Amino acid sequence: MAPRSEWYEVRQGMRHVKPYAFTFESFAKGRWLGQRVLDVLAFEFPEQCSEQALAQAMADGSLRLNGRAVRPGDVFRDGDKLERDVLRDEPPVPDVPIELLPTGQPDLLGVSKPAGIPVHHAGRFRRNTVIEILQAERPDLQLTDGKKSTGRGGMHVLHRLDRAVSGASSFIASRDIGVLLLPTSSSAASAYSELLSTGAMCKLYLARGRGRLEPRMPRVVNVPITTTSDAGKTWHTCALKATHKHGRTQAACTFFLSIAYDAGSDTSLILCQPRTGRPHQIRLHLQHIGHPIANDPLYCSDARTIEDRRAFEGNCAQSNPSHAPTNTCDTICRRDDDIIWLHAWCYSCSDSSRAFHVEAPLPLWTSPFTRIAVVDEYLTILADVERKQMNASGWDKPSSELVGSADQTRSKRFRNCDDATPYEAREGPHGHGSVMI
């Protein structure tokens, strides 16, 4: 394998990965068992596995089942291992410096994540990711343990950010900057993950939503999110229950606080505090209350159900074939700049043994809004929101633990927004689940 420093080349402000040989590996999934290998591949990966492509892969031996070339009649059985040799040609990403942000903790890296660069290996991206680029550009940090060819031995991803999202992360990581957090050992990863799950860690995002959301009026959105995978694609929707055999529904809660409104663009700057960590949670909940991120190619539309999304994606592909959907949901109708107005602004931890505060610079798209207060002012408002929410649900937790809460207690406090008697309970424009305070 070539040294990391030789993986990349920069052209016209974009980082390109030189094509390289790669072997995809997968063990048979439960839903594949008893089905022909070729039928499964054609159904789940239709763009990559045409009849002609599969025939060529069987002929040259690049498609293997348990170490031998796949035959037309092969059927998946439990424990089968499938391999496919390919020449990977990854999409380019913005050539933007990935800078470190101080955390004050020796076992935690804070990284300014550029929008347009995925955090870790996913879909079409492997080497063009924050993890791999940082390891290539900062060998002095000794972020690999020298034992794994994947290069992930010395860095652990504490949380994920969508590729089009900027932010600070702990591993935290465009043209607009945000936070990403990266523990540097397995023990640190376990400790920080525990703090994240128990609510000792607070996450704040900024979003620019369509329309006017009344400033300084906090809103709690408590709407489940369903993730559905089918035919090689994944959809996320707000739904009270899964309607597809491959769907999974999870509780989700987000606090929103509108900071300012810009009449010229008819957009609101919205502070977002996710209290659970579901895929596309902030984007979906903003769409649910009628204020989607104004340049979000996935959710700034009326497509809310899986059927609507399929039709929407099909129409986009017909109107612009270059934007046709692939097997990664974040490529649908991609905008030229590949950046949405959602920014991981701040992560902090109140636990005395691992206290930290990491804050990313404000992105350029916040410039129409003249006044953005310091983080502490917003935390005070959100803590008051949670205090009232807990009083409404009859659950008393000490006030010192208000900001952040464990998953096991969220169901108590947010079990039903309609039970929040001290508030003016209102349904959002699209159904159950929002409360205006």
Tab-separated table of C-alpha atoms in Angstrom, residues 38-412:
chain	number	residue	atom	x	y	z
A	38	LEU	CA	-27.022	-12.719	-7.998
A	39	ASP	CA	-30.649	-11.885	-7.178
A	40	VAL	CA	-29.670	-10.305	-3.846
A	41	LEU	CA	-26.928	-8.160	-5.384
A	42	ALA	CA	-29.129	-7.005	-8.271
A	43	PHE	CA	-31.896	-6.015	-5.821
A	44	GLU	CA	-29.822	-4.361	-3.091
A	45	PHE	CA	-27.197	-2.683	-5.299
A	46	PRO	CA	-28.944	-2.033	-8.637
A	47	GLU	CA	-26.610	0.779	-9.745
A	48	GLN	CA	-23.445	-1.253	-9.217
A	49	CYS	CA	-24.698	-4.753	-10.031
A	50	SER	CA	-26.221	-4.795	-13.489
A	51	GLU	CA	-26.555	-8.142	-15.243
A	52	GLN	CA	-23.547	-7.316	-17.421
A	53	ALA	CA	-21.393	-6.246	-14.457
A	54	LEU	CA	-22.208	-9.399	-12.486
A	55	ALA	CA	-21.430	-11.624	-15.490
A	56	GLN	CA	-18.039	-9.943	-15.898
A	57	ALA	CA	-17.278	-10.257	-12.151
A	58	MET	CA	-18.051	-13.996	-12.194
A	59	ALA	CA	-15.904	-14.504	-15.302
A	60	ASP	CA	-12.814	-12.737	-13.968
A	61	GLY	CA	-13.142	-14.087	-10.424
A	62	SER	CA	-13.526	-10.672	-8.768
A	63	LEU	CA	-16.825	-11.772	-7.149
A	64	ARG	CA	-16.243	-14.624	-4.693
A	65	LEU	CA	-18.314	-16.657	-2.228
A	66	ASN	CA	-16.275	-18.342	0.505
A	67	GLY	CA	-13.086	-17.855	-1.497
A	68	ARG	CA	-14.201	-19.197	-4.886
A	69	ALA	CA	-15.782	-17.478	-7.881
A	70	VAL	CA	-19.558	-17.076	-7.609
A	71	ARG	CA	-21.633	-19.373	-9.839
A	72	PRO	CA	-25.086	-18.492	-11.241
A	73	GLY	CA	-26.923	-20.972	-8.987
A	74	ASP	CA	-25.188	-20.086	-5.704
A	75	VAL	CA	-27.538	-19.460	-2.762
A	76	PHE	CA	-26.691	-17.645	0.471
A	77	ARG	CA	-26.378	-19.794	3.594
A	78	ASP	CA	-25.660	-18.800	7.160
A	79	GLY	CA	-21.980	-17.901	7.641
A	80	ASP	CA	-21.231	-17.320	3.936
A	81	LYS	CA	-18.619	-14.660	3.148
A	82	LEU	CA	-18.961	-12.575	-0.019
A	83	GLU	CA	-16.021	-10.657	-1.544
A	84	ARG	CA	-15.862	-8.232	-4.473
A	85	ASP	CA	-12.653	-6.751	-5.894
A	86	VAL	CA	-13.023	-3.257	-7.329
A	87	LEU	CA	-10.960	-0.269	-8.381
A	88	ARG	CA	-12.206	2.487	-6.107
A	89	ASP	CA	-12.492	5.995	-7.498
A	90	GLU	CA	-13.780	8.201	-4.671
A	91	PRO	CA	-15.577	11.513	-5.213
A	92	PRO	CA	-13.473	14.628	-4.482
A	93	VAL	CA	-13.993	16.735	-1.364
A	94	PRO	CA	-13.076	20.372	-0.585
A	95	ASP	CA	-9.365	20.851	0.062
A	96	VAL	CA	-9.796	22.650	3.370
A	97	PRO	CA	-7.433	22.481	6.369
A	98	ILE	CA	-8.644	20.270	9.215
A	99	GLU	CA	-7.602	22.192	12.302
A	100	LEU	CA	-7.399	21.033	15.912
A	101	LEU	CA	-9.497	22.715	18.614
A	102	PRO	CA	-8.277	22.680	22.239
A	103	THR	CA	-10.276	20.509	24.673
A	104	GLY	CA	-8.040	20.621	27.764
A	105	GLN	CA	-8.201	16.802	27.906
A	106	PRO	CA	-5.107	14.808	26.848
A	107	ASP	CA	-7.153	11.863	25.551
A	108	LEU	CA	-9.630	13.890	23.469
A	109	LEU	CA	-9.036	15.644	20.158
A	110	GLY	CA	-11.271	18.479	19.059
A	111	VAL	CA	-11.328	18.907	15.281
A	112	SER	CA	-12.839	21.579	13.059
A	113	LYS	CA	-14.844	19.512	10.578
A	114	PRO	CA	-15.306	21.091	7.163
A	115	ALA	CA	-18.677	20.654	5.499
A	116	GLY	CA	-18.477	18.432	2.442
A	117	ILE	CA	-16.066	15.913	4.009
A	118	PRO	CA	-17.459	12.757	5.686
A	119	VAL	CA	-16.158	11.867	9.143
A	120	HIS	CA	-15.313	8.185	8.609
A	121	HIS	CA	-15.553	5.320	6.132
A	122	ALA	CA	-19.047	5.277	4.626
A	123	GLY	CA	-20.603	4.612	1.233
A	124	ARG	CA	-18.372	5.883	-1.559
A	125	PHE	CA	-15.886	7.477	0.847
A	126	ARG	CA	-12.945	5.851	2.578
A	127	ARG	CA	-9.700	7.780	2.108
A	128	ASN	CA	-11.442	11.119	1.521
A	129	THR	CA	-12.660	11.276	5.128
A	130	VAL	CA	-11.710	13.410	8.112
A	131	ILE	CA	-10.212	10.394	9.895
A	132	GLU	CA	-7.914	9.415	7.031
A	133	ILE	CA	-6.969	12.956	5.944
A	134	LEU	CA	-6.038	13.933	9.501
A	135	GLN	CA	-3.842	10.851	9.872
A	136	ALA	CA	-2.148	11.600	6.540
A	137	GLU	CA	-1.502	15.270	7.319
A	138	ARG	CA	-0.606	14.962	11.026
A	139	PRO	CA	1.724	11.969	11.490
A	140	ASP	CA	3.162	13.814	14.506
A	141	LEU	CA	-0.058	13.027	16.421
A	142	GLN	CA	0.634	9.282	16.118
A	143	LEU	CA	-3.035	8.543	15.601
A	144	THR	CA	-2.538	4.973	14.362
A	145	ASP	CA	-1.352	2.064	16.453
A	146	GLY	CA	0.610	0.462	13.621
A	147	LYS	CA	-1.406	-2.764	13.839
A	148	LYS	CA	-4.399	-2.123	11.604
A	149	SER	CA	-4.336	-1.304	7.922
A	150	THR	CA	-7.586	0.604	8.399
A	151	GLY	CA	-5.724	3.348	10.234
A	152	ARG	CA	-8.402	3.615	12.943
A	153	GLY	CA	-6.507	1.973	15.769
A	154	GLY	CA	-5.468	5.187	17.543
A	155	MET	CA	-8.587	7.280	16.970
A	156	HIS	CA	-12.191	6.634	17.911
A	157	VAL	CA	-15.206	8.507	16.573
A	158	LEU	CA	-17.377	9.653	19.462
A	159	HIS	CA	-20.227	10.917	17.291
A	160	ARG	CA	-20.991	11.431	13.622
A	161	LEU	CA	-21.842	14.456	11.502
A	162	ASP	CA	-23.494	14.210	8.094
A	163	ARG	CA	-21.100	14.917	5.240
A	164	ALA	CA	-22.870	18.172	4.329
A	165	VAL	CA	-22.813	19.411	7.952
A	166	SER	CA	-20.022	21.571	9.332
A	167	GLY	CA	-19.184	21.582	12.972
A	168	ALA	CA	-17.022	21.069	15.959
A	169	SER	CA	-16.491	17.523	17.008
A	170	SER	CA	-14.645	15.749	19.715
A	171	PHE	CA	-13.010	13.872	17.253
A	172	ILE	CA	-14.478	16.956	15.946
A	173	ALA	CA	-14.151	18.310	12.784
A	174	SER	CA	-14.978	23.402	4.494
A	175	ARG	CA	-15.434	26.417	4.027
A	176	ASP	CA	-17.577	26.576	7.144
A	177	ILE	CA	-16.166	25.088	10.326
A	178	GLY	CA	-17.762	22.928	13.038
A	179	VAL	CA	-16.828	20.629	15.940
A	180	LEU	CA	-15.961	16.886	15.882
A	181	LEU	CA	-14.655	14.928	18.926
A	182	LEU	CA	-12.105	12.077	18.714
A	183	PRO	CA	-11.004	10.091	21.785
A	184	THR	CA	-7.474	8.751	21.288
A	185	SER	CA	-7.822	5.409	23.110
A	186	SER	CA	-10.461	2.720	23.554
A	187	SER	CA	-10.741	3.433	27.295
A	188	ALA	CA	-11.262	7.151	26.639
A	189	ALA	CA	-13.829	6.326	23.967
A	190	SER	CA	-15.785	4.202	26.458
A	191	ALA	CA	-15.657	6.924	29.123
A	192	TYR	CA	-16.761	9.736	26.815
A	193	SER	CA	-19.461	7.558	25.232
A	194	GLU	CA	-20.870	6.928	28.685
A	195	LEU	CA	-20.924	10.665	29.422
A	196	LEU	CA	-22.641	11.282	26.100
A	197	SER	CA	-25.326	8.636	26.735
A	198	THR	CA	-26.023	9.744	30.314
A	199	GLY	CA	-26.466	13.377	29.366
A	200	ALA	CA	-23.389	14.897	30.997
A	201	MET	CA	-22.410	16.169	27.559
A	202	CYS	CA	-24.282	19.010	25.884
A	203	LYS	CA	-24.471	19.452	22.087
A	204	LEU	CA	-25.541	22.690	20.420
A	205	TYR	CA	-26.076	23.179	16.681
A	206	LEU	CA	-27.009	26.180	14.554
A	207	ALA	CA	-29.401	25.857	11.611
A	208	ARG	CA	-30.805	28.318	9.109
A	209	GLY	CA	-34.442	27.365	8.634
A	210	ARG	CA	-36.963	28.439	6.029
A	211	GLY	CA	-39.574	30.990	7.130
A	212	ARG	CA	-40.084	32.881	10.367
A	213	LEU	CA	-39.849	30.952	13.635
A	214	GLU	CA	-40.698	33.349	16.445
A	215	PRO	CA	-37.414	34.438	18.102
A	216	ARG	CA	-36.782	33.614	21.768
A	217	MET	CA	-39.716	31.201	21.897
A	218	PRO	CA	-38.313	27.741	22.783
A	219	ARG	CA	-39.932	24.691	21.213
A	220	VAL	CA	-39.689	21.012	22.113
A	221	VAL	CA	-40.201	18.492	19.311
A	222	ASN	CA	-40.769	14.926	20.454
A	223	VAL	CA	-41.421	12.871	17.320
A	224	PRO	CA	-40.102	9.355	16.592
A	225	ILE	CA	-37.821	8.780	13.601
A	226	THR	CA	-38.084	5.713	11.390
A	227	THR	CA	-35.122	4.401	9.393
A	228	THR	CA	-35.994	2.160	6.458
A	229	SER	CA	-33.566	0.263	4.214
A	230	ASP	CA	-34.723	-1.261	0.961
A	231	ALA	CA	-33.171	-2.030	-2.436
A	232	GLY	CA	-29.793	-0.633	-1.433
A	233	LYS	CA	-31.168	2.712	-0.254
A	234	THR	CA	-31.916	4.171	3.170
A	235	TRP	CA	-34.683	6.628	4.088
A	236	HIS	CA	-35.278	8.511	7.333
A	237	THR	CA	-38.756	9.842	8.110
A	238	CYS	CA	-40.781	11.164	11.039
A	239	ALA	CA	-43.249	8.367	11.750
A	240	LEU	CA	-44.959	7.023	14.862
A	241	LYS	CA	-44.330	3.436	13.747
A	242	ALA	CA	-42.490	1.572	11.022
A	243	THR	CA	-44.650	0.775	7.992
A	244	HIS	CA	-42.037	-1.322	6.158
A	245	LYS	CA	-40.711	-4.758	7.126
A	246	HIS	CA	-37.152	-3.382	7.121
A	247	GLY	CA	-38.054	-0.226	9.078
A	248	ARG	CA	-36.974	0.639	12.626
A	249	THR	CA	-38.595	3.386	14.726
A	250	GLN	CA	-36.831	5.133	17.634
A	251	ALA	CA	-37.893	7.899	20.011
A	252	ALA	CA	-36.345	11.302	19.232
A	253	CYS	CA	-36.430	14.666	20.992
A	254	THR	CA	-34.946	18.047	20.011
A	255	PHE	CA	-35.084	21.471	21.683
A	256	PHE	CA	-35.216	24.458	19.316
A	257	LEU	CA	-34.714	28.162	20.045
A	258	SER	CA	-35.016	30.732	17.253
A	259	ILE	CA	-32.287	33.359	17.658
A	260	ALA	CA	-33.075	35.813	14.862
A	261	TYR	CA	-35.021	36.302	11.624
A	262	ASP	CA	-33.751	37.733	8.318
A	263	ALA	CA	-36.588	39.183	6.255
A	264	GLY	CA	-34.469	39.516	3.119
A	265	SER	CA	-33.994	35.766	2.788
A	266	ASP	CA	-37.085	34.780	4.815
A	267	THR	CA	-34.946	32.529	7.008
A	268	SER	CA	-34.523	32.059	10.759
A	269	LEU	CA	-31.314	31.285	12.652
A	270	ILE	CA	-32.234	28.428	14.985
A	271	LEU	CA	-30.335	26.975	17.943
A	272	CYS	CA	-30.791	23.200	18.125
A	273	GLN	CA	-30.123	20.905	21.070
A	274	PRO	CA	-30.703	17.228	20.193
A	275	ARG	CA	-31.565	15.221	23.303
A	276	THR	CA	-31.315	11.928	21.433
A	277	GLY	CA	-28.964	10.954	18.625
A	278	ARG	CA	-30.939	9.680	15.627
A	279	PRO	CA	-29.909	9.852	11.955
A	280	HIS	CA	-30.852	13.202	10.384
A	281	GLN	CA	-32.742	14.089	13.593
A	282	ILE	CA	-32.386	17.886	13.481
A	283	ARG	CA	-33.120	18.035	9.751
A	284	LEU	CA	-36.240	15.879	10.088
A	285	HIS	CA	-37.599	17.687	13.159
A	286	LEU	CA	-37.168	21.091	11.498
A	287	GLN	CA	-39.033	19.781	8.462
A	288	HIS	CA	-41.743	18.432	10.782
A	289	ILE	CA	-42.463	21.869	12.308
A	290	GLY	CA	-42.506	23.541	8.895
A	291	HIS	CA	-39.070	25.234	9.044
A	292	PRO	CA	-36.676	22.910	7.172
A	293	ILE	CA	-33.069	23.928	6.623
A	294	ALA	CA	-33.455	26.344	3.746
A	295	ASN	CA	-30.874	24.758	1.422
A	296	ASP	CA	-31.346	21.117	2.479
A	297	PRO	CA	-31.689	19.067	-0.729
A	298	LEU	CA	-33.319	16.155	1.118
A	299	TYR	CA	-35.808	17.715	3.496
A	300	CYS	CA	-36.624	21.190	2.163
A	301	SER	CA	-39.569	19.699	0.263
A	302	ASP	CA	-43.037	18.313	0.897
A	303	ALA	CA	-41.770	14.710	0.634
A	304	ARG	CA	-42.412	13.286	4.113
A	305	THR	CA	-43.351	9.632	3.658
A	306	ILE	CA	-41.194	6.952	2.037
A	307	GLU	CA	-43.525	6.910	-0.974
A	308	ASP	CA	-43.245	10.704	-1.317
A	309	ARG	CA	-39.453	10.541	-1.007
A	310	ARG	CA	-39.193	7.884	-3.713
A	311	ALA	CA	-41.293	9.994	-6.068
A	312	PHE	CA	-39.325	13.139	-5.206
A	313	GLU	CA	-35.984	11.427	-5.885
A	314	GLY	CA	-37.286	10.033	-9.162
A	315	ASN	CA	-38.408	13.472	-10.324
A	316	CYS	CA	-34.994	14.928	-9.415
A	317	ALA	CA	-33.197	12.241	-11.400
A	318	GLN	CA	-35.396	12.884	-14.466
A	319	SER	CA	-34.949	16.664	-14.347
A	320	ASN	CA	-31.168	16.371	-13.890
A	321	PRO	CA	-29.622	12.962	-14.660
A	322	SER	CA	-26.307	13.980	-13.095
A	323	HIS	CA	-28.123	14.178	-9.743
A	324	ALA	CA	-29.652	10.721	-10.017
A	325	PRO	CA	-29.814	8.884	-6.677
A	326	THR	CA	-27.128	6.399	-5.706
A	327	ASN	CA	-27.022	4.008	-2.775
A	328	THR	CA	-26.224	6.834	-0.347
A	329	CYS	CA	-29.137	9.002	0.653
A	330	ASP	CA	-27.095	12.195	1.053
A	331	THR	CA	-26.368	12.442	-2.679
A	332	ILE	CA	-29.941	13.028	-3.839
A	333	CYS	CA	-30.277	16.308	-5.773
A	334	ARG	CA	-26.913	17.434	-4.447
A	335	ARG	CA	-26.267	21.171	-4.588
A	336	ASP	CA	-23.101	22.404	-6.236
A	337	ASP	CA	-21.500	23.557	-3.010
A	338	ASP	CA	-22.512	20.369	-1.160
A	339	ILE	CA	-23.009	22.266	2.111
A	340	ILE	CA	-26.213	22.623	4.093
A	341	TRP	CA	-26.864	25.308	6.677
A	342	LEU	CA	-26.401	23.127	9.747
A	343	HIS	CA	-23.397	23.651	11.997
A	344	ALA	CA	-22.145	21.723	15.051
A	345	TRP	CA	-21.353	24.810	17.099
A	346	CYS	CA	-20.444	23.642	20.591
A	347	TYR	CA	-19.831	20.535	22.695
A	348	SER	CA	-19.295	20.693	26.439
A	349	CYS	CA	-19.136	18.299	29.370
A	350	SER	CA	-20.071	19.087	32.959
A	351	ASP	CA	-18.517	15.982	34.557
A	352	SER	CA	-15.729	17.154	36.884
A	353	SER	CA	-13.330	14.349	35.904
A	354	ARG	CA	-13.528	15.064	32.166
A	355	ALA	CA	-14.909	18.596	31.888
A	356	PHE	CA	-14.322	20.377	28.590
A	357	HIS	CA	-15.810	23.026	26.321
A	358	VAL	CA	-15.165	23.082	22.572
A	359	GLU	CA	-16.631	25.782	20.372
A	360	ALA	CA	-16.237	26.232	16.619
A	361	PRO	CA	-16.141	29.584	14.796
A	362	LEU	CA	-19.427	30.724	13.305
A	363	PRO	CA	-19.946	29.758	9.649
A	364	LEU	CA	-20.251	32.368	6.908
A	365	TRP	CA	-23.939	31.641	6.322
A	366	THR	CA	-24.807	33.180	9.727
A	367	SER	CA	-23.671	36.637	8.504
A	368	PRO	CA	-27.199	38.000	7.755
A	369	PHE	CA	-28.006	37.679	11.462
A	370	THR	CA	-26.492	40.559	13.389
A	371	ARG	CA	-26.569	39.329	16.979
A	372	ILE	CA	-25.635	35.891	18.207
A	373	ALA	CA	-25.247	35.653	21.976
A	374	VAL	CA	-22.632	33.646	23.845
A	375	VAL	CA	-23.288	29.957	24.431
A	376	ASP	CA	-23.972	30.337	28.177
A	377	GLU	CA	-26.977	32.589	27.549
A	378	TYR	CA	-28.633	29.933	25.405
A	379	LEU	CA	-27.813	27.150	27.866
A	380	THR	CA	-29.641	29.087	30.569
A	381	ILE	CA	-32.760	29.365	28.409
A	382	LEU	CA	-32.658	25.674	27.426
A	383	ALA	CA	-32.156	24.594	31.036
A	384	ASP	CA	-35.293	26.535	31.966
A	385	VAL	CA	-37.165	24.790	29.139
A	386	GLU	CA	-36.144	21.409	30.494
A	387	ARG	CA	-36.997	22.377	34.074
A	388	LYS	CA	-40.549	23.259	33.003
A	389	GLN	CA	-40.795	20.116	30.893
A	390	MET	CA	-39.808	17.952	33.875
A	391	ASN	CA	-42.278	19.698	36.161
A	392	ALA	CA	-44.997	19.097	33.583
A	393	SER	CA	-44.254	15.370	33.443
A	394	GLY	CA	-44.032	15.034	37.213
A	395	TRP	CA	-40.408	13.959	37.315
A	396	ASP	CA	-38.093	15.725	39.735
A	397	LYS	CA	-34.372	15.729	38.935
A	398	PRO	CA	-31.908	18.057	40.724
A	399	SER	CA	-31.534	21.371	38.918
A	400	SER	CA	-27.761	20.894	38.645
A	401	GLU	CA	-28.398	18.023	36.218
A	402	LEU	CA	-30.891	19.781	33.983
A	403	VAL	CA	-28.729	20.285	30.909
A	404	GLY	CA	-28.297	16.811	29.474
A	405	SER	CA	-30.205	13.678	30.408
A	406	ALA	CA	-29.859	9.926	30.177
A	407	ASP	CA	-31.666	7.955	27.487
A	408	GLN	CA	-33.367	5.866	30.162
A	409	THR	CA	-34.926	8.986	31.704
A	410	ARG	CA	-35.892	10.721	28.483
A	411	SER	CA	-38.921	8.497	28.046
A	412	LYS	CA	-40.183	9.700	31.434
